[in-house]
JSON list of C-alpha atoms in Angstrom, two decimals:
[
{"chain": "K", "resi": 1001, "resn": "LEU", "atom": "CA", "xyz": [-37.22, -18.50, 3.03]},
{"chain": "K", "resi": 1002, "resn": "THR", "atom": "CA", "xyz": [-40.79, -17.83, 4.09]},
{"chain": "K", "resi": 1003, "resn": "ILE", "atom": "CA", "xyz": [-42.30, -15.01, 6.09]},
{"chain": "K", "resi": 1004, "resn": "ASN", "atom": "CA", "xyz": [-45.35, -15.72, 8.27]},
{"chain": "K", "resi": 1005, "resn": "ASP", "atom": "CA", "xyz": [-46.81, -13.08, 10.57]},
{"chain": "K", "resi": 1006, "resn": "GLY", "atom": "CA", "xyz": [-43.62, -11.00, 10.55]},
{"chain": "K", "resi": 1007, "resn": "ILE", "atom": "CA", "xyz": [-41.37, -13.96, 11.49]},
{"chain": "K", "resi": 1008, "resn": "MET", "atom": "CA", "xyz": [-38.77, -15.04, 8.97]},
{"chain": "K", "resi": 1009, "resn": "TRP", "atom": "CA", "xyz": [-37.93, -18.72, 8.80]},
{"chain": "K", "resi": 1010, "resn": "VAL", "atom": "CA", "xyz": [-34.37, -19.50, 7.69]},
{"chain": "K", "resi": 1011, "resn": "PRO", "atom": "CA", "xyz": [-33.28, -23.06, 6.94]},
{"chain": "K", "resi": 1012, "resn": "ARG", "atom": "CA", "xyz": [-30.59, -24.52, 9.17]},
{"chain": "K", "resi": 1013, "resn": "TRP", "atom": "CA", "xyz": [-28.25, -25.24, 6.28]},
{"chain": "K", "resi": 1014, "resn": "LEU", "atom": "CA", "xyz": [-28.19, -21.53, 5.38]},
{"chain": "K", "resi": 1015, "resn": "ILE", "atom": "CA", "xyz": [-27.40, -20.55, 8.97]},
{"chain": "K", "resi": 1016, "resn": "PHE", "atom": "CA", "xyz": [-24.65, -23.19, 9.00]},
{"chain": "K", "resi": 1017, "resn": "ILE", "atom": "CA", "xyz": [-23.13, -21.84, 5.78]},
{"chain": "K", "resi": 1018, "resn": "LEU", "atom": "CA", "xyz": [-23.28, -18.26, 7.08]},
{"chain": "K", "resi": 1019, "resn": "CYS", "atom": "CA", "xyz": [-21.56, -19.28, 10.32]},
{"chain": "K", "resi": 1020, "resn": "ILE", "atom": "CA", "xyz": [-18.79, -21.06, 8.40]},
{"chain": "K", "resi": 1021, "resn": "TRP", "atom": "CA", "xyz": [-18.36, -18.04, 6.11]},
{"chain": "K", "resi": 1022, "resn": "PHE", "atom": "CA", "xyz": [-18.14, -15.68, 9.10]},
{"chain": "K", "resi": 1023, "resn": "ALA", "atom": "CA", "xyz": [-15.61, -17.95, 10.85]},
{"chain": "K", "resi": 1024, "resn": "VAL", "atom": "CA", "xyz": [-13.41, -18.14, 7.73]},
{"chain": "K", "resi": 1025, "resn": "VAL", "atom": "CA", "xyz": [-13.47, -14.34, 7.34]},
{"chain": "K", "resi": 1026, "resn": "LEU", "atom": "CA", "xyz": [-12.66, -13.87, 11.03]},
{"chain": "K", "resi": 1027, "resn": "LEU", "atom": "CA", "xyz": [-9.77, -16.38, 10.95]},
{"chain": "K", "resi": 1028, "resn": "PHE", "atom": "CA", "xyz": [-8.37, -14.86, 7.76]},
{"chain": "K", "resi": 1029, "resn": "THR", "atom": "CA", "xyz": [-8.53, -11.38, 9.31]},
{"chain": "K", "resi": 1030, "resn": "ILE", "atom": "CA", "xyz": [-6.80, -12.50, 12.51]},
{"chain": "K", "resi": 1031, "resn": "TYR", "atom": "CA", "xyz": [-4.09, -14.26, 10.48]},
{"chain": "K", "resi": 1032, "resn": "GLN", "atom": "CA", "xyz": [-3.45, -11.19, 8.30]},
{"chain": "K", "resi": 1033, "resn": "VAL", "atom": "CA", "xyz": [-3.34, -8.80, 11.30]},
{"chain": "K", "resi": 1034, "resn": "ALA", "atom": "CA", "xyz": [-0.89, -11.08, 13.14]},
{"chain": "K", "resi": 1035, "resn": "LYS", "atom": "CA", "xyz": [1.28, -11.41, 10.02]},
{"chain": "K", "resi": 1036, "resn": "TYR", "atom": "CA", "xyz": [1.30, -7.63, 9.54]},
{"chain": "K", "resi": 1037, "resn": "ARG", "atom": "CA", "xyz": [2.14, -6.91, 13.19]},
{"chain": "K", "resi": 1038, "resn": "ARG", "atom": "CA", "xyz": [4.95, -9.48, 13.20]},
{"chain": "K", "resi": 1039, "resn": "SER", "atom": "CA", "xyz": [6.51, -8.06, 10.03]},
{"chain": "K", "resi": 1040, "resn": "MET", "atom": "CA", "xyz": [6.10, -4.47, 11.32]},
{"chain": "K", "resi": 1041, "resn": "ARG", "atom": "CA", "xyz": [7.85, -5.28, 14.61]},
{"chain": "K", "resi": 1042, "resn": "TYR", "atom": "CA", "xyz": [10.70, -6.90, 12.72]},
{"chain": "K", "resi": 1043, "resn": "LEU", "atom": "CA", "xyz": [10.93, -4.00, 10.27]},
{"chain": "K", "resi": 1044, "resn": "LEU", "atom": "CA", "xyz": [10.99, -1.37, 13.02]},
{"chain": "K", "resi": 1045, "resn": "ARG", "atom": "CA", "xyz": [13.58, -3.36, 14.97]},
{"chain": "K", "resi": 1046, "resn": "ILE", "atom": "CA", "xyz": [16.01, -3.50, 12.03]},
{"chain": "K", "resi": 1047, "resn": "SER", "atom": "CA", "xyz": [15.44, 0.11, 10.90]},
{"chain": "K", "resi": 1048, "resn": "GLU", "atom": "CA", "xyz": [17.23, 3.20, 12.17]},
{"chain": "K", "resi": 1049, "resn": "GLU", "atom": "CA", "xyz": [15.42, 6.53, 12.49]},
{"chain": "K", "resi": 1050, "resn": "LYS", "atom": "CA", "xyz": [17.30, 9.51, 11.11]},
{"chain": "K", "resi": 1051, "resn": "THR", "atom": "CA", "xyz": [16.48, 13.12, 10.27]},
{"chain": "K", "resi": 1052, "resn": "TYR", "atom": "CA", "xyz": [17.58, 14.79, 7.06]},
{"chain": "K", "resi": 1053, "resn": "ASP", "atom": "CA", "xyz": [17.37, 18.25, 5.56]},
{"chain": "K", "resi": 1054, "resn": "LEU", "atom": "CA", "xyz": [15.81, 17.92, 2.14]},
{"chain": "K", "resi": 1055, "resn": "ILE", "atom": "CA", "xyz": [15.85, 20.81, -0.30]},
{"chain": "K", "resi": 1056, "resn": "GLY", "atom": "CA", "xyz": [12.43, 22.40, -0.61]},
{"chain": "K", "resi": 1057, "resn": "ILE", "atom": "CA", "xyz": [10.93, 20.32, 2.20]},
{"chain": "K", "resi": 1058, "resn": "GLY", "atom": "CA", "xyz": [12.98, 20.99, 5.33]},
{"chain": "K", "resi": 1059, "resn": "THR", "atom": "CA", "xyz": [13.86, 18.56, 8.10]},
{"chain": "K", "resi": 1060, "resn": "VAL", "atom": "CA", "xyz": [12.25, 15.14, 7.70]},
{"chain": "K", "resi": 1061, "resn": "SER", "atom": "CA", "xyz": [12.36, 11.99, 9.80]},
{"chain": "K", "resi": 1062, "resn": "VAL", "atom": "CA", "xyz": [12.66, 8.65, 7.99]},
{"chain": "K", "resi": 1063, "resn": "LEU", "atom": "CA", "xyz": [13.44, 5.07, 8.91]},
{"chain": "K", "resi": 1064, "resn": "ILE", "atom": "CA", "xyz": [16.56, 3.79, 7.14]},
{"chain": "K", "resi": 1065, "resn": "ASN", "atom": "CA", "xyz": [16.77, 0.11, 6.33]},
{"chain": "K", "resi": 1066, "resn": "ASN", "atom": "CA", "xyz": [19.45, -1.79, 4.42]},
{"chain": "K", "resi": 1067, "resn": "GLU", "atom": "CA", "xyz": [17.31, -4.90, 3.80]},
{"chain": "K", "resi": 1068, "resn": "ILE", "atom": "CA", "xyz": [14.72, -3.25, 1.55]},
{"chain": "K", "resi": 1069, "resn": "THR", "atom": "CA", "xyz": [15.19, -2.14, -2.04]},
{"chain": "K", "resi": 1070, "resn": "THR", "atom": "CA", "xyz": [12.36, 0.36, -2.55]},
{"chain": "K", "resi": 1071, "resn": "PRO", "atom": "CA", "xyz": [10.95, 3.13, -0.37]},
{"chain": "K", "resi": 1072, "resn": "TYR", "atom": "CA", "xyz": [7.45, 2.79, 1.03]},
{"chain": "K", "resi": 1073, "resn": "THR", "atom": "CA", "xyz": [5.07, 3.96, 3.74]},
{"chain": "K", "resi": 1074, "resn": "VAL", "atom": "CA", "xyz": [3.86, 1.69, 6.55]},
{"chain": "K", "resi": 1075, "resn": "GLY", "atom": "CA", "xyz": [1.35, 2.12, 9.33]},
{"chain": "K", "resi": 1076, "resn": "PHE", "atom": "CA", "xyz": [-2.39, 2.67, 9.41]},
{"chain": "K", "resi": 1077, "resn": "ILE", "atom": "CA", "xyz": [-2.87, 5.26, 12.14]},
{"chain": "K", "resi": 1078, "resn": "ARG", "atom": "CA", "xyz": [0.60, 6.83, 12.26]},
{"chain": "K", "resi": 1079, "resn": "PRO", "atom": "CA", "xyz": [2.21, 6.27, 8.84]},
{"chain": "K", "resi": 1080, "resn": "ARG", "atom": "CA", "xyz": [6.00, 6.16, 8.69]},
{"chain": "K", "resi": 1081, "resn": "ILE", "atom": "CA", "xyz": [8.26, 6.43, 5.68]},
{"chain": "K", "resi": 1082, "resn": "ILE", "atom": "CA", "xyz": [10.97, 3.81, 5.19]},
{"chain": "K", "resi": 1083, "resn": "PHE", "atom": "CA", "xyz": [13.90, 4.40, 2.84]},
{"chain": "K", "resi": 1084, "resn": "PRO", "atom": "CA", "xyz": [16.43, 1.87, 1.62]},
{"chain": "K", "resi": 1085, "resn": "GLU", "atom": "CA", "xyz": [19.92, 2.82, 2.66]},
{"chain": "K", "resi": 1086, "resn": "SER", "atom": "CA", "xyz": [20.99, 2.84, -0.99]},
{"chain": "K", "resi": 1087, "resn": "LEU", "atom": "CA", "xyz": [18.61, 5.69, -1.91]},
{"chain": "K", "resi": 1088, "resn": "ILE", "atom": "CA", "xyz": [19.02, 8.03, 1.06]},
{"chain": "K", "resi": 1089, "resn": "GLU", "atom": "CA", "xyz": [22.00, 9.83, -0.51]},
{"chain": "K", "resi": 1090, "resn": "SER", "atom": "CA", "xyz": [20.42, 9.83, -3.98]},
{"chain": "K", "resi": 1091, "resn": "LYS", "atom": "CA", "xyz": [19.82, 13.10, -5.77]},
{"chain": "K", "resi": 1092, "resn": "TYR", "atom": "CA", "xyz": [16.20, 11.95, -6.09]},
{"chain": "K", "resi": 1093, "resn": "ASN", "atom": "CA", "xyz": [15.58, 11.58, -2.35]},
{"chain": "K", "resi": 1094, "resn": "THR", "atom": "CA", "xyz": [13.39, 14.73, -2.26]},
{"chain": "K", "resi": 1095, "resn": "LEU", "atom": "CA", "xyz": [11.14, 13.36, -5.02]},
{"chain": "K", "resi": 1096, "resn": "ILE", "atom": "CA", "xyz": [10.96, 9.97, -3.31]},
{"chain": "K", "resi": 1097, "resn": "TYR", "atom": "CA", "xyz": [10.11, 11.58, 0.00]},
{"chain": "K", "resi": 1098, "resn": "ARG", "atom": "CA", "xyz": [7.38, 13.74, -1.58]},
{"chain": "K", "resi": 1099, "resn": "HIS", "atom": "CA", "xyz": [5.86, 10.63, -3.17]},
{"chain": "K", "resi": 1100, "resn": "GLU", "atom": "CA", "xyz": [5.86, 8.68, 0.10]},
{"chain": "K", "resi": 1101, "resn": "TYR", "atom": "CA", "xyz": [4.74, 11.71, 2.11]},
{"chain": "K", "resi": 1102, "resn": "CYS", "atom": "CA", "xyz": [1.67, 11.96, -0.12]},
{"chain": "K", "resi": 1103, "resn": "HIS", "atom": "CA", "xyz": [0.83, 8.32, 0.71]},
{"chain": "K", "resi": 1104, "resn": "ALA", "atom": "CA", "xyz": [1.20, 9.07, 4.42]},
{"chain": "K", "resi": 1105, "resn": "LYS", "atom": "CA", "xyz": [-0.77, 12.32, 4.24]},
{"chain": "K", "resi": 1106, "resn": "ASN", "atom": "CA", "xyz": [-3.67, 10.64, 2.42]},
{"chain": "K", "resi": 1107, "resn": "HIS", "atom": "CA", "xyz": [-3.63, 7.60, 4.77]},
{"chain": "K", "resi": 1108, "resn": "ASP", "atom": "CA", "xyz": [-3.50, 5.26, 1.78]},
{"chain": "K", "resi": 1109, "resn": "ALA", "atom": "CA", "xyz": [-2.61, 2.23, 3.92]},
{"chain": "K", "resi": 1110, "resn": "LEU", "atom": "CA", "xyz": [-5.71, 2.74, 6.08]},
{"chain": "K", "resi": 1111, "resn": "ILE", "atom": "CA", "xyz": [-7.99, 3.14, 3.06]},
{"chain": "K", "resi": 1112, "resn": "LYS", "atom": "CA", "xyz": [-6.50, 0.01, 1.47]},
{"chain": "K", "resi": 1113, "resn": "LEU", "atom": "CA", "xyz": [-7.25, -1.82, 4.73]},
{"chain": "K", "resi": 1114, "resn": "VAL", "atom": "CA", "xyz": [-10.88, -0.68, 4.49]},
{"chain": "K", "resi": 1115, "resn": "CYS", "atom": "CA", "xyz": [-10.95, -1.94, 0.89]},
{"chain": "K", "resi": 1116, "resn": "LEU", "atom": "CA", "xyz": [-9.65, -5.33, 2.11]},
{"chain": "K", "resi": 1117, "resn": "VAL", "atom": "CA", "xyz": [-12.39, -5.48, 4.75]},
{"chain": "K", "resi": 1118, "resn": "ILE", "atom": "CA", "xyz": [-14.94, -4.76, 2.02]},
{"chain": "K", "resi": 1119, "resn": "ILE", "atom": "CA", "xyz": [-13.48, -7.63, -0.04]},
{"chain": "K", "resi": 1120, "resn": "CYS", "atom": "CA", "xyz": [-13.72, -9.96, 2.97]},
{"chain": "K", "resi": 1121, "resn": "LEU", "atom": "CA", "xyz": [-17.38, -9.10, 3.43]},
{"chain": "K", "resi": 1122, "resn": "HIS", "atom": "CA", "xyz": [-18.28, -9.01, -0.28]},
{"chain": "K", "resi": 1123, "resn": "TRP", "atom": "CA", "xyz": [-15.91, -11.64, -1.69]},
{"chain": "K", "resi": 1124, "resn": "PHE", "atom": "CA", "xyz": [-18.56, -12.65, -4.22]},
{"chain": "K", "resi": 1125, "resn": "ASN", "atom": "CA", "xyz": [-18.80, -9.14, -5.70]},
{"chain": "K", "resi": 1126, "resn": "PRO", "atom": "CA", "xyz": [-16.20, -8.38, -8.40]},
{"chain": "K", "resi": 1127, "resn": "VAL", "atom": "CA", "xyz": [-16.72, -4.66, -7.85]},
{"chain": "K", "resi": 1128, "resn": "ALA", "atom": "CA", "xyz": [-15.22, -5.02, -4.35]},
{"chain": "K", "resi": 1129, "resn": "ILE", "atom": "CA", "xyz": [-12.02, -6.47, -5.82]},
{"chain": "K", "resi": 1130, "resn": "LEU", "atom": "CA", "xyz": [-12.01, -3.77, -8.49]},
{"chain": "K", "resi": 1131, "resn": "LEU", "atom": "CA", "xyz": [-12.29, -1.15, -5.72]},
{"chain": "K", "resi": 1132, "resn": "LEU", "atom": "CA", "xyz": [-9.01, -2.26, -4.11]},
{"chain": "K", "resi": 1133, "resn": "PHE", "atom": "CA", "xyz": [-7.21, -2.47, -7.45]},
{"chain": "K", "resi": 1134, "resn": "SER", "atom": "CA", "xyz": [-8.52, 0.92, -8.59]},
{"chain": "K", "resi": 1135, "resn": "TYR", "atom": "CA", "xyz": [-7.63, 2.63, -5.33]},
{"chain": "K", "resi": 1136, "resn": "GLY", "atom": "CA", "xyz": [-4.11, 1.19, -5.41]},
{"chain": "K", "resi": 1137, "resn": "VAL", "atom": "CA", "xyz": [-3.55, 2.53, -8.91]},
{"chain": "K", "resi": 1138, "resn": "LEU", "atom": "CA", "xyz": [-5.19, 5.89, -8.16]},
{"chain": "K", "resi": 1139, "resn": "CYS", "atom": "CA", "xyz": [-3.13, 6.54, -5.02]},
{"chain": "K", "resi": 1140, "resn": "GLU", "atom": "CA", "xyz": [0.06, 5.93, -7.02]},
{"chain": "K", "resi": 1141, "resn": "TYR", "atom": "CA", "xyz": [-1.05, 8.42, -9.69]},
{"chain": "K", "resi": 1142, "resn": "VAL", "atom": "CA", "xyz": [-1.84, 11.03, -7.04]},
{"chain": "K", "resi": 1143, "resn": "SER", "atom": "CA", "xyz": [1.50, 10.49, -5.27]},
{"chain": "K", "resi": 1144, "resn": "ASP", "atom": "CA", "xyz": [3.41, 10.68, -8.56]},
{"chain": "K", "resi": 1145, "resn": "ASP", "atom": "CA", "xyz": [1.60, 13.91, -9.40]},
{"chain": "K", "resi": 1146, "resn": "TYR", "atom": "CA", "xyz": [2.46, 15.36, -5.99]},
{"chain": "K", "resi": 1147, "resn": "ALA", "atom": "CA", "xyz": [6.12, 14.37, -6.35]},
{"chain": "K", "resi": 1148, "resn": "ALA", "atom": "CA", "xyz": [6.39, 15.75, -9.90]},
{"chain": "K", "resi": 1149, "resn": "GLU", "atom": "CA", "xyz": [4.58, 19.00, -9.15]},
{"chain": "K", "resi": 1150, "resn": "GLY", "atom": "CA", "xyz": [6.57, 21.98, -10.40]},
{"chain": "K", "resi": 1151, "resn": "LEU", "atom": "CA", "xyz": [9.26, 19.90, -12.12]},
{"chain": "K", "resi": 1152, "resn": "THR", "atom": "CA", "xyz": [10.64, 20.67, -15.54]},
{"chain": "K", "resi": 1153, "resn": "ASP", "atom": "CA", "xyz": [10.29, 18.15, -18.36]},
{"chain": "K", "resi": 1154, "resn": "LYS", "atom": "CA", "xyz": [13.88, 17.03, -17.83]},
{"chain": "K", "resi": 1155, "resn": "GLN", "atom": "CA", "xyz": [13.31, 16.49, -14.09]},
{"chain": "K", "resi": 1156, "resn": "ARG", "atom": "CA", "xyz": [10.09, 14.58, -14.83]},
{"chain": "K", "resi": 1157, "resn": "LYS", "atom": "CA", "xyz": [12.05, 12.32, -17.16]},
{"chain": "K", "resi": 1158, "resn": "GLU", "atom": "CA", "xyz": [14.64, 11.70, -14.43]},
{"chain": "K", "resi": 1159, "resn": "TYR", "atom": "CA", "xyz": [11.83, 10.84, -11.97]},
{"chain": "K", "resi": 1160, "resn": "ALA", "atom": "CA", "xyz": [10.34, 8.45, -14.53]},
{"chain": "K", "resi": 1161, "resn": "ASN", "atom": "CA", "xyz": [13.76, 6.82, -14.98]},
{"chain": "K", "resi": 1162, "resn": "LEU", "atom": "CA", "xyz": [14.00, 6.42, -11.20]},
{"chain": "K", "resi": 1163, "resn": "LEU", "atom": "CA", "xyz": [10.67, 4.55, -11.21]},
{"chain": "K", "resi": 1164, "resn": "ILE", "atom": "CA", "xyz": [11.97, 2.24, -13.94]},
{"chain": "K", "resi": 1165, "resn": "ASP", "atom": "CA", "xyz": [15.19, 1.59, -12.01]},
{"chain": "K", "resi": 1166, "resn": "VAL", "atom": "CA", "xyz": [13.29, 0.80, -8.81]},
{"chain": "K", "resi": 1167, "resn": "ALA", "atom": "CA", "xyz": [10.80, -1.40, -10.67]},
{"chain": "K", "resi": 1168, "resn": "ALA", "atom": "CA", "xyz": [13.70, -3.44, -12.09]},
{"chain": "K", "resi": 1169, "resn": "THR", "atom": "CA", "xyz": [14.61, -4.49, -8.53]},
{"chain": "K", "resi": 1170, "resn": "LYS", "atom": "CA", "xyz": [12.73, -7.70, -7.71]},
{"chain": "K", "resi": 1171, "resn": "THR", "atom": "CA", "xyz": [14.51, -8.89, -4.55]},
{"chain": "K", "resi": 1172, "resn": "MET", "atom": "CA", "xyz": [11.88, -7.75, -2.04]},
{"chain": "K", "resi": 1173, "resn": "PRO", "atom": "CA", "xyz": [9.82, -10.03, 0.23]},
{"chain": "K", "resi": 1174, "resn": "VAL", "atom": "CA", "xyz": [6.16, -10.22, -0.81]},
{"chain": "K", "resi": 1175, "resn": "VAL", "atom": "CA", "xyz": [4.86, -8.68, 2.43]},
{"chain": "K", "resi": 1176, "resn": "TRP", "atom": "CA", "xyz": [6.89, -5.49, 1.77]},
{"chain": "K", "resi": 1177, "resn": "ARG", "atom": "CA", "xyz": [5.99, -5.13, -1.90]},
{"chain": "K", "resi": 1178, "resn": "ASN", "atom": "CA", "xyz": [4.52, -1.87, -3.02]},
{"chain": "K", "resi": 1179, "resn": "ASN", "atom": "CA", "xyz": [3.22, -0.34, -6.21]},
{"chain": "K", "resi": 1180, "resn": "PHE", "atom": "CA", "xyz": [6.71, 0.58, -7.41]},
{"chain": "K", "resi": 1181, "resn": "LEU", "atom": "CA", "xyz": [6.88, -3.10, -8.29]},
{"chain": "K", "resi": 1182, "resn": "SER", "atom": "CA", "xyz": [3.81, -3.06, -10.49]},
{"chain": "K", "resi": 1183, "resn": "THR", "atom": "CA", "xyz": [3.12, -4.71, -13.82]},
{"chain": "K", "resi": 1184, "resn": "LYS", "atom": "CA", "xyz": [4.69, -3.37, -16.98]},
{"chain": "K", "resi": 1185, "resn": "HIS", "atom": "CA", "xyz": [1.34, -2.03, -18.21]},
{"chain": "K", "resi": 1186, "resn": "LEU", "atom": "CA", "xyz": [0.64, -0.06, -15.02]},
{"chain": "K", "resi": 1187, "resn": "LEU", "atom": "CA", "xyz": [4.20, 1.25, -14.86]},
{"chain": "K", "resi": 1188, "resn": "LYS", "atom": "CA", "xyz": [3.95, 2.46, -18.46]},
{"chain": "K", "resi": 1189, "resn": "ARG", "atom": "CA", "xyz": [0.72, 4.28, -17.66]},
{"chain": "K", "resi": 1190, "resn": "ARG", "atom": "CA", "xyz": [2.27, 5.90, -14.57]},
{"chain": "K", "resi": 1191, "resn": "LEU", "atom": "CA", "xyz": [5.20, 7.12, -16.66]},
{"chain": "K", "resi": 1192, "resn": "THR", "atom": "CA", "xyz": [2.80, 8.54, -19.25]},
{"chain": "K", "resi": 1193, "resn": "TYR", "atom": "CA", "xyz": [0.92, 10.48, -16.56]},
{"chain": "K", "resi": 1194, "resn": "ILE", "atom": "CA", "xyz": [4.16, 11.79, -15.05]},
{"chain": "K", "resi": 1195, "resn": "MET", "atom": "CA", "xyz": [5.29, 13.13, -18.42]}
]
């Protein structure tokens, strides 16, 4: 690169590489958005919206699905909470809802999307990848703290056992995985913070 009289000369090979890089990022983004939209349409089609009265929270609206095994929040602009049919009658449903409600309230899915865009633009920077990983872990800690707020030690232990039970379930499609299905090390740290 040379600069003469305020004009910057850039070699053609560098422009070519930058164009290829931009095209790959654009194609990857389009593919991921299409994959997300397709899976969301399918998920909403097979889910049933119901309202429940939860103790300490009031009337809540959730999507019930019998094909998923763990609860999670979906949607960037208007987050929605999806419960597996097996957990909706659980005595822990209030704790689960509080955890997922915290994700929705904090717009964690949207912030994770921004982190992914940062990774696409700065794929060569390890700090960008660390940002997504760190935010994913942090939002789980915050949601666990919100769910466990005001609980006794015994109730915290029951909530921790629920996380272990849900983490033991591995029959979920990759696109619907969440941080309940985290590594053993991260799960152990989450349980330590809850207690």
